[in-house]
XYZ file of C-alpha atoms in Angstrom:
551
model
C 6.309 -50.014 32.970
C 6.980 -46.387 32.403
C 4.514 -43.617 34.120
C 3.975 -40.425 32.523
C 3.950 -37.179 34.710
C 0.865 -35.714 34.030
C 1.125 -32.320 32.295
C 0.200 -28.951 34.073
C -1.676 -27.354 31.379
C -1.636 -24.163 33.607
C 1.593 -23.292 32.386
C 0.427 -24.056 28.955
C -2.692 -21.612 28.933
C -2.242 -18.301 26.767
C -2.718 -14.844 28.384
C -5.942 -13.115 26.734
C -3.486 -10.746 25.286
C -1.051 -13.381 23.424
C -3.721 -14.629 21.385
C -4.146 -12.903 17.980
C -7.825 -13.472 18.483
C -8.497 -10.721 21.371
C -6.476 -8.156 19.685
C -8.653 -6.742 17.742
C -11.178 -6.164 20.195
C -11.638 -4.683 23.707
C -14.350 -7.273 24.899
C -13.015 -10.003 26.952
C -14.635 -13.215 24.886
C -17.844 -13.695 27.036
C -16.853 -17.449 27.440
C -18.075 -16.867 31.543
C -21.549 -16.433 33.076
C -22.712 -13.300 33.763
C -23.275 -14.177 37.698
C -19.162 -15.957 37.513
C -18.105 -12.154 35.873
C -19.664 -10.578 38.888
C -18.737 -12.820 41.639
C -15.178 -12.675 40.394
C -15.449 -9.082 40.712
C -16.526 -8.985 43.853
C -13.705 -11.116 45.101
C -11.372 -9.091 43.338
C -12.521 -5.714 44.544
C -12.589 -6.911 48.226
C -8.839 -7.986 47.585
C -7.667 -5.037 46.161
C -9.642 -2.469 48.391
C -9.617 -4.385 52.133
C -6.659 -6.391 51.349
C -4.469 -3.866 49.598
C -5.773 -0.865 50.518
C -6.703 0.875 47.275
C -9.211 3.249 47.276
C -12.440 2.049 46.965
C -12.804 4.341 43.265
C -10.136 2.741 42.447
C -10.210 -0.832 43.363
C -14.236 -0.458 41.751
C -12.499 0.991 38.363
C -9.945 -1.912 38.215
C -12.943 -4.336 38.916
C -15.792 -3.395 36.503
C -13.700 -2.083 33.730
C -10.606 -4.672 33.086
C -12.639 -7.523 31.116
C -9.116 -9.116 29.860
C -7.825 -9.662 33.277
C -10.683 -11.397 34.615
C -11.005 -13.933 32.017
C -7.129 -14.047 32.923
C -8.318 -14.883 36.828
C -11.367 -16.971 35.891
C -9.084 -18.837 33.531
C -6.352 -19.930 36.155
C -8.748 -20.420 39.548
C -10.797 -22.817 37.485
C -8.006 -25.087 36.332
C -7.161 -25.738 39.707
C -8.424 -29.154 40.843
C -9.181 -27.878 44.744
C -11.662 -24.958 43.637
C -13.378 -26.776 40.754
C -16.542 -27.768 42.957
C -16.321 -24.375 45.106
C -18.259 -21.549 44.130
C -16.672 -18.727 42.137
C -15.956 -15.805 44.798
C -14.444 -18.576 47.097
C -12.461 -19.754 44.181
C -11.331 -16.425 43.395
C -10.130 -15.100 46.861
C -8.072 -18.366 47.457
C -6.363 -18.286 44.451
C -5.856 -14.301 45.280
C -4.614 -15.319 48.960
C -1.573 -17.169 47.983
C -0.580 -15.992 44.037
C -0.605 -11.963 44.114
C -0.856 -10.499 41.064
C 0.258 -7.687 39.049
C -1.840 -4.434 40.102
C -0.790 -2.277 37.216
C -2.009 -5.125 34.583
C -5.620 -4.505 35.740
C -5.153 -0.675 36.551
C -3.457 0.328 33.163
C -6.981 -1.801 31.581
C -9.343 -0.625 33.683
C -7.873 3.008 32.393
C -8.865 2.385 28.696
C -5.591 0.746 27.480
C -5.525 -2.971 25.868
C -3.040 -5.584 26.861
C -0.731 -4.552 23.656
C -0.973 -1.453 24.644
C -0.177 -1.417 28.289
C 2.236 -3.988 28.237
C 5.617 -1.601 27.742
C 3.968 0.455 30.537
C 4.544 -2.426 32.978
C 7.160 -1.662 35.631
C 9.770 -5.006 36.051
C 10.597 -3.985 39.837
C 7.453 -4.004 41.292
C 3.477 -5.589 41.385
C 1.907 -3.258 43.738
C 0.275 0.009 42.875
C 0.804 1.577 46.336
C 5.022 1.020 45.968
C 4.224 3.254 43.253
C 3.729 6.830 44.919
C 4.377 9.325 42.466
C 1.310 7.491 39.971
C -0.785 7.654 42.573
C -0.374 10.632 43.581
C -0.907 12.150 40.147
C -3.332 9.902 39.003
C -5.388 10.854 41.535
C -4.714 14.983 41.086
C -6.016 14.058 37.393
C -8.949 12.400 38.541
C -10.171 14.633 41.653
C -9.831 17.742 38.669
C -12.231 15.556 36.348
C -10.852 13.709 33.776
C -12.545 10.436 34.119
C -10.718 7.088 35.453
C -11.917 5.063 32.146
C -10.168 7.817 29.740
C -7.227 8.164 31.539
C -5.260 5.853 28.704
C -4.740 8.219 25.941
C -2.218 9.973 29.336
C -0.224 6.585 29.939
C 0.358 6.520 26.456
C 1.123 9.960 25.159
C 2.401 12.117 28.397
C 3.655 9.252 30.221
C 6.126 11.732 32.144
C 3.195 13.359 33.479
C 2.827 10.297 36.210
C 6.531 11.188 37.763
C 5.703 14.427 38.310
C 6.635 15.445 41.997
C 3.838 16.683 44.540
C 2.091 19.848 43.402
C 3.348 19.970 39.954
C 0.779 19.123 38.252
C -1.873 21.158 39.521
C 0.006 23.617 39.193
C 0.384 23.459 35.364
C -3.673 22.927 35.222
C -4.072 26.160 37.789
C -1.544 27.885 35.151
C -3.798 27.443 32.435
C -6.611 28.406 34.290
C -5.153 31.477 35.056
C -4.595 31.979 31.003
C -8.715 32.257 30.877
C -9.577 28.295 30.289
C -11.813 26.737 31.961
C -12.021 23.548 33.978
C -14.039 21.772 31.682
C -12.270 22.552 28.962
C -9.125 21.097 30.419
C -10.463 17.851 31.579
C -11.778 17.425 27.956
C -8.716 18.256 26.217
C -6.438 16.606 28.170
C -8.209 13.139 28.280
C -8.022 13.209 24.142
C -4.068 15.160 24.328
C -2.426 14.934 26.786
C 0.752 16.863 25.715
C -0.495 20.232 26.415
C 0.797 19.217 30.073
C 4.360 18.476 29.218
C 6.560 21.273 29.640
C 5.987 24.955 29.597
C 1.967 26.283 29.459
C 0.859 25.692 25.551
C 0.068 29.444 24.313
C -0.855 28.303 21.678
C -3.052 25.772 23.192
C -4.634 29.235 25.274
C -5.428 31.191 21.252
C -7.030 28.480 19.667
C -9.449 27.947 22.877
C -9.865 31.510 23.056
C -10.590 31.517 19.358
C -12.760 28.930 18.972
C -15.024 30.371 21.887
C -15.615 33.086 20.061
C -16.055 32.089 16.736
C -18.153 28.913 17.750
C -19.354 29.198 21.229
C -19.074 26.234 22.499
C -17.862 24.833 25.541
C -14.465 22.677 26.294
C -16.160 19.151 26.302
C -16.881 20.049 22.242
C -13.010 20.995 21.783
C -11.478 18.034 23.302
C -14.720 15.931 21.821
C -13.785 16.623 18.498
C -9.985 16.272 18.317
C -9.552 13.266 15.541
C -5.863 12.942 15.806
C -3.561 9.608 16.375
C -1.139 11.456 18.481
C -1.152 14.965 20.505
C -2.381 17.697 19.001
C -0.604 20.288 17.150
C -1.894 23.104 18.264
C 0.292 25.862 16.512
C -0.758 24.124 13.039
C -4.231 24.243 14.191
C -4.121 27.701 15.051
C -2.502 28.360 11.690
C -5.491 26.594 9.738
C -7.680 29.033 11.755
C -6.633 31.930 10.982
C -6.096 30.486 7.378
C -9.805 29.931 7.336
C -10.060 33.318 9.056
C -8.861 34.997 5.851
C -11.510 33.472 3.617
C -14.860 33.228 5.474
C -16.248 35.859 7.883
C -16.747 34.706 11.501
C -20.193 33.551 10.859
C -19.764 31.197 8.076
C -16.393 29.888 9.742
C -18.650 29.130 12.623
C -21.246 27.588 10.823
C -19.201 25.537 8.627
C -17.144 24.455 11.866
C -20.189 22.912 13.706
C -21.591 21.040 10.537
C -17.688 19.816 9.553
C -15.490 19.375 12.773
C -13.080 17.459 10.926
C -12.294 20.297 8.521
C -10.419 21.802 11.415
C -9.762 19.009 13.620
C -8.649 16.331 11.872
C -4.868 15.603 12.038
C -4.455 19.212 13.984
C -5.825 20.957 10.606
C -2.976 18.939 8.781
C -5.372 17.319 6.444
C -7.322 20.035 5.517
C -3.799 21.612 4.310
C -3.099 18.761 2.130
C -6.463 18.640 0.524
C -5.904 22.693 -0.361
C -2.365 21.793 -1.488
C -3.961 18.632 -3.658
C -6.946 21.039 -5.411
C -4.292 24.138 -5.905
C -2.057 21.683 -8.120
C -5.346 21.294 -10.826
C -5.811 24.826 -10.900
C -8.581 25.600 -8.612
C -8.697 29.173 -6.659
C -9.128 30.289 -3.348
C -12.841 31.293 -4.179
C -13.470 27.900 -5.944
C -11.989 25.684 -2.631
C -13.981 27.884 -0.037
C -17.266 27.254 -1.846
C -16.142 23.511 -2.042
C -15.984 23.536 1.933
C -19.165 25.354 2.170
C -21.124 22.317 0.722
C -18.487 19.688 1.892
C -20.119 16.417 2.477
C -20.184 14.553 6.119
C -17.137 12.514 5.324
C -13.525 12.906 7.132
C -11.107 15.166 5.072
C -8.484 12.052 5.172
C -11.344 9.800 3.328
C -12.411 12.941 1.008
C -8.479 13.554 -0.387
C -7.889 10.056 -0.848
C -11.148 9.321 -2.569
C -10.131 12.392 -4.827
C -6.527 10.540 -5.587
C -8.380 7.183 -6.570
C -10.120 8.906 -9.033
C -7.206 10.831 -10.398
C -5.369 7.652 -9.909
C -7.937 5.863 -12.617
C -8.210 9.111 -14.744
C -4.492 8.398 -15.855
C -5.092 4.791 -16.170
C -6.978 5.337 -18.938
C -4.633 7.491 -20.499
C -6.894 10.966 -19.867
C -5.037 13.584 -20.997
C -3.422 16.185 -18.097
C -5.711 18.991 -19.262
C -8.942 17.159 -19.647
C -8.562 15.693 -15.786
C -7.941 19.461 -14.292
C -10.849 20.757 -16.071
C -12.829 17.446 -14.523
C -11.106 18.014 -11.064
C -12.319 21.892 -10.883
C -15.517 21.179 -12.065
C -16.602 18.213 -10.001
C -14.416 17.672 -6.925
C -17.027 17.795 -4.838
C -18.766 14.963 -6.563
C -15.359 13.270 -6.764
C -14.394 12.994 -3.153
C -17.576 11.744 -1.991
C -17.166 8.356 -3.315
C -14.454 5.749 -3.731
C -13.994 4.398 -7.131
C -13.389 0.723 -7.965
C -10.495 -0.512 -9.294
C -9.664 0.543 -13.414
C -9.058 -3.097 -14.275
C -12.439 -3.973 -12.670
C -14.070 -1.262 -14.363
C -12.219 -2.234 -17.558
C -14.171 -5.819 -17.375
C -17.078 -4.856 -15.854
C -18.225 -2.260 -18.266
C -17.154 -3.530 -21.255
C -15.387 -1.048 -23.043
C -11.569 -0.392 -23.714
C -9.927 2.680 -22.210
C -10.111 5.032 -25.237
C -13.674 4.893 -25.262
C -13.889 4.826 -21.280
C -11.808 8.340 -21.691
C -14.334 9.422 -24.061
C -17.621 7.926 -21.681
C -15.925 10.105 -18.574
C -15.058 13.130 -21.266
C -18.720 13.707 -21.940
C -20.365 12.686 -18.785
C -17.946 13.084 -15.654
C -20.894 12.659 -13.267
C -21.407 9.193 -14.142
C -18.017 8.259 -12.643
C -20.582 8.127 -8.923
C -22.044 5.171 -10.259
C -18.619 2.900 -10.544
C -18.246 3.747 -6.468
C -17.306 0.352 -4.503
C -20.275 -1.684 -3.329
C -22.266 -0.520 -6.481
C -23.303 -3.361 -9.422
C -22.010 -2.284 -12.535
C -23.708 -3.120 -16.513
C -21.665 -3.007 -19.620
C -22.072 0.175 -21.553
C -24.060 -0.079 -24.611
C -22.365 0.354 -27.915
C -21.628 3.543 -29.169
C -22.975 4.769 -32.419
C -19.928 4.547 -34.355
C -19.450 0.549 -33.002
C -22.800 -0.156 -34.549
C -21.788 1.671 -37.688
C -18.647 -0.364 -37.846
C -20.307 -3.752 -36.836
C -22.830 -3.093 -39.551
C -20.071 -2.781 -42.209
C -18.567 -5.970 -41.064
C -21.329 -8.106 -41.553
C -21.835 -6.586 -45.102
C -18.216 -7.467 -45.845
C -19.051 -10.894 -44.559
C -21.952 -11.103 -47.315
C -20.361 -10.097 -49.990
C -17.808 -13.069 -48.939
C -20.641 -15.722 -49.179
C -21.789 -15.535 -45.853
C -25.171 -16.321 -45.359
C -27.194 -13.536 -43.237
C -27.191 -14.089 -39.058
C -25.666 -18.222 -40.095
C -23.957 -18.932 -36.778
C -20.549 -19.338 -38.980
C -21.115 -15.914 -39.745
C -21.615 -15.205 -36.123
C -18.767 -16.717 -35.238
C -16.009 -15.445 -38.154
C -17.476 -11.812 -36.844
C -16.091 -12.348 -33.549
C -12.505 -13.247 -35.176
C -12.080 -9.833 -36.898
C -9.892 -7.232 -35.107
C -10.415 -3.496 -36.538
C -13.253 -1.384 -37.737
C -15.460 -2.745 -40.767
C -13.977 -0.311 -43.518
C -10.501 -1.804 -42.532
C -11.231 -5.632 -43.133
C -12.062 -4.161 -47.161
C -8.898 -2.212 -47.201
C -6.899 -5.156 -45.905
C -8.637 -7.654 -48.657
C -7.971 -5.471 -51.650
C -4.265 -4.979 -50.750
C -3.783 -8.998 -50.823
C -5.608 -8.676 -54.095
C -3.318 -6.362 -55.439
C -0.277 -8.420 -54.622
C -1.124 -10.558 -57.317
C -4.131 -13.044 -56.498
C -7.777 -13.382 -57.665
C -10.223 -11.772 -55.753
C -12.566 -15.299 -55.765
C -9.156 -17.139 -54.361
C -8.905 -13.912 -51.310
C -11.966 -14.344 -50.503
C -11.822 -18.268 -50.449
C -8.762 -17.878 -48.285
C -10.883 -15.486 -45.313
C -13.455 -17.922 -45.574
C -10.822 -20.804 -44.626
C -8.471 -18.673 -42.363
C -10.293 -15.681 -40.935
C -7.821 -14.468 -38.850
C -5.722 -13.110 -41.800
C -7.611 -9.840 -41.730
C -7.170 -8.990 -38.001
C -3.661 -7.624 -38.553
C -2.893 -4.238 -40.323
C -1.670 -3.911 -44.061
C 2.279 -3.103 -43.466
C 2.058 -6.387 -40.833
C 0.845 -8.181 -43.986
C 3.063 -6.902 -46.772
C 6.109 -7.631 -44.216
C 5.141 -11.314 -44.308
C 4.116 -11.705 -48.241
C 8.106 -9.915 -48.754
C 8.938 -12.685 -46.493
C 7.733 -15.302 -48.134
C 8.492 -14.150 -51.855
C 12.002 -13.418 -50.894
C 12.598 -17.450 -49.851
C 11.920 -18.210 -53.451
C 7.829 -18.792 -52.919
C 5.025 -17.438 -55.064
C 1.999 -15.631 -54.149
C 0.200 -17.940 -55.403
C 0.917 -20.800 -52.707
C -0.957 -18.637 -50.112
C -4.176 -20.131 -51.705
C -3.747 -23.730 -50.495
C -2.098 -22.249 -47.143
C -3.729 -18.650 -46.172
C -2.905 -19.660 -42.818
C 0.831 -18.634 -43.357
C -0.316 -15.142 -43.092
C -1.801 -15.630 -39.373
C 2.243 -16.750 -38.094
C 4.180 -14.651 -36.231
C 7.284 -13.149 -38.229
C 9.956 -14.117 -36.032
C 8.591 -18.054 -36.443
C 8.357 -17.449 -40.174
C 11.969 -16.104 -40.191
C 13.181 -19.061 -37.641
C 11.716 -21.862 -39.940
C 12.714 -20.760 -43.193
C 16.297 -19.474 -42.078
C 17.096 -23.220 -40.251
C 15.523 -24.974 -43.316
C 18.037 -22.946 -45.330
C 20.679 -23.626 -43.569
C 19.636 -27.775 -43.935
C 19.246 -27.084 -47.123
C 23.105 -25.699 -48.129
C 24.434 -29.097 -46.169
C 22.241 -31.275 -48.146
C 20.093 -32.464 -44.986
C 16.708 -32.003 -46.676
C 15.525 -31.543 -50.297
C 14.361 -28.030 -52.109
C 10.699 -27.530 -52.228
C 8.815 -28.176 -49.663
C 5.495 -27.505 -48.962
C 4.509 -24.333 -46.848
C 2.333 -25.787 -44.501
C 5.104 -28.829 -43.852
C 7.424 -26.039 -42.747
C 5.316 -23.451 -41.063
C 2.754 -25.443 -39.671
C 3.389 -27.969 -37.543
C 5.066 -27.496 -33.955
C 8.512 -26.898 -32.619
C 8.586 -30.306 -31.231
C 7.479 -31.799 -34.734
C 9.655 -29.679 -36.904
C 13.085 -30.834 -34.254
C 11.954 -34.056 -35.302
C 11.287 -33.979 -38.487
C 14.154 -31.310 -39.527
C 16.699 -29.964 -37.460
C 17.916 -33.739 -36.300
C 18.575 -34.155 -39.633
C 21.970 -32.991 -39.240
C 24.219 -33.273 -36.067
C 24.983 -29.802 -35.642
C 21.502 -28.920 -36.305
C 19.827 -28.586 -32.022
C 22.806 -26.318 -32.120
C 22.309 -24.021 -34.439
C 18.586 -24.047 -34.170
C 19.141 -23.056 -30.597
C 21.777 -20.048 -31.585
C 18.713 -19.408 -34.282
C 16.406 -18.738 -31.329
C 18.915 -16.729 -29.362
C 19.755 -14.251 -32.757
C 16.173 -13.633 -34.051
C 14.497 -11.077 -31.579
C 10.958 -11.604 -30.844
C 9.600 -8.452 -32.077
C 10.232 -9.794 -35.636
């Protein structure tokens, strides 16, 4: 009899941070009671703050603010059979008694970085933050000058080198600054949201654009470093670049004003995408005077959003084959109204309304401002038909009646929909198959049998009756088989050159009917023809290969 070691599915149980799931998010999945949460924080602070010795800030930071890690802790104390029945803070302080953990996992959290995020930031030679002097040290000169615990990530991640700092460098950089006319506050904003301005030399520019900004806008530091939207460190010589830009164009008032109302407009990328947006709008022709008025009434929506809402739309303008001089005219009349929206895709808007892209161009010609209401999210109706598609459905259904239609029959209904081209085309089309040499009374018997001759144009037509005369037919036989005119060229050309060919070896007989020939399938017409004669899959194939099929 065999026995089975039983599995230890500890070693089996994913970290929060290796499942796809918690990724996304930086909630902890609230799988544990509230009272567990709190009792395993408890244990845990008394750990790292009586056991450890962290300070009690920071032990209570790591604690409240490190969700992942906990549900780590919970996770692995309750899977062991000893502590199942014992209450949670009991549970908790056993485990942390004889497995010590990894103090920078739940300090690099508790600082506003995710698992992801913080994992490269994990040092391989040691588990205990106090080994670790030089990140204390300077973690806690950042946090005694202000800059909160909880927003100390966006640091670890961009200025990393501001953590190996030795003693009394840092606050010296910050007392540098200080000296330069910022303020505290203003500092402990900035550098939470970028860090960068404390790597290296003192930022000068850095120094102008706060000194600039005061003065044109009044506010304090906590705005500044509040409204810096960018994924990385901010530029701050580009930024100072777009302000004095601005500078140029508005007077200090309205550049104030229009600062408050749109922070992006200057923050946003460092001022980078306000620059492309004035780059996109000078390529369709619209001035300096034209662009500031445009930012004047801009809409509360992020530049980023704004430009590529405005390359959507001039992405479906050529789509449907606008012209380059109709879409600037558009653009520098309406960009405004353009950017504010996002515009659904031209194929969908193709289906969805109806309509073909010439008349689309014309619909967005006439009315640009209509474009608003084919913005994503927004139910779309067909477009009605235009005048002239009444006018031309109208002459259709007379050229049905005077081919023996009856009036709104549902055979009429139906032949109406197999016409391709404008009404006074389908009369055009019927008296040049007249004037090839057939009764008018036999054409129009021939529409009524086979419709779809008229939806092709009048050189397509004439190509095929040269066709057909030239292998020895008659006009004539298109009366008991209009259909031939509905076949493609190239299989006209492939039947009648292989039945030729048959024909010179003797294979099969002169005269056959058009409809045997043309009509039936490739499949049938292999059958019934081309194996008449050994060599004939041959040639039929090298047939196929030498007749293109734009014939």
């Amino acid at each position: 009899m065999f026995h089975f070691r039983k599995l230890d599915v500890v070693r089996f149980i994913l970290k929060p941070w290796q499942n796809p799931r918690f990724q996304s998010t930086k909630r902890a999945p609230e799988s544990a009671a509230r009272s567990t949460v709190k009792e395993a924080q408890a244990a845990l602070l008394e750990y790292l703050h009586s056991t450890r010795s962290l300070q009690f800030l920071d032990a209570d930071n790591m604690c409240r603010n490190s969700p992942f890690f906990l549900h780590d802790l919970l996770a692995k104390t309750q899977s062991q059979p000893q502590t199942r029945h014992v209450d949670t803070k009991r549970s908790v302080s056993r485990y942390l008694r004889y497995h010590p953990i990894n103090e920078f996992e739940p300090f690099f959290e508790s600082a506003g970085l995710t698992p992801p995020e913080f994992a490269p930031l994990l040092p391989r030679d040691m588990i205990y933050l106090n080994d670790d002097v030089l990140l204390m040290e300077n973690y806690h000169t950042l946090c005694n000058y202000g800059v909160p615990r909880t927003e100390m990530g966006k640091v670890f991640k961009l200025a990393p080198q501001v953590f190996r700092y030795k003693p009394g460098v840092l606050i010296s950089k910050l007392r540098d600054y200080e000296k330069l006319g910022v303020g505290p506050s203003t500092l402990v904003s900035v550098v939470a949201s970028s860090p960068c301005i404390l790597v290296g030399d003192s930022d000068l520019d850095f120094v102008k654009v706060v000194e600039k900004l005061k003065g044109i806008v009044g506010k304090d530091g906590e705005w500044i470093g509040g409204n810096l939207l960018n994924r990385g460190c901010c530029n701050w010589g580009l930024l100072l670049h777009v302000l004095c830009l601005l500078a140029r164009v508005y007077s200090e008032e309205q550049l104030g004003d229009l600062i408050v109302r749109h922070p992006c407009v200057v923050f946003e990328e460092s001022g980078g995408s306000v620059l492309s947006l004035i780059v996109f709008l000078f390529k369709f022709g619209l001035s300096v005077n034209q662009i500031s008025l445009m930012f004047l009434e801009f809409p509360q929506i992020r530049v980023d959003k704004f430009l590529s809402n405005l390359r959507q739309c001039f992405l479906f303008l050529t789509e449907i084959e606008m012209q380059a001089e109709e879409i600037g005219e558009i653009f520098r009349c309406h960009c405004l109204v353009l950017g504010s929206f996002t515009p659904k895709k031209t194929i969908t808007l193709i289906t969805n309304l109806n309509v073909g892209k010439k008349r689309l161009c014309r619909v967005v010609r006439d009315n640009p401002l209509l474009m608003r209401n084919w913005a994503l999210g927004r139910r779309i109706e067909p477009l009605g038909n235009s005048y002239l598609e009444y006018e031309s459905k109208a002459m259709k259904k007379k050229f049905m009646l005077r081919l023996g239609y009856v009036e709104n029959s549902k055979k009429m209904n139906e032949t109406i929909r197999l016409f391709r081209g404008k009404g006074a085309e389908l009369q055009e089309r019927l008296d040049f198959i007249v004037k090839a040499g057939l009764d008018y009374e036999d054409v129009c018997k021939m529409i009524r049998n086979s419709p779809r001759i008229l939806s092709q144009t009048t050189d397509r037509i004439n190509m095929k009756l040269e066709c057909l005369v030239s292998e020895g037919y008659s006009i004539s036989d298109l009366v008991n088989f209009p259909s031939f005119l509905s076949f493609s060229p190239r299989r006209v050309k492939l039947r009648f050159s292989m039945y030729n060919w048959l024909k010179e070896r003797g294979a099969v007989e002169e005269g056959r009917a058009l409809s045997t020939l043309i009509a039936c399938s490739d499949k049938a017409f292999e059958q019934l023809y081309v194996k008449r004669h050994p060599s004939g899959l041959q040639v039929w194939q090298d047939l196929k290969s030498q007749i293109p099929s734009e014939v």
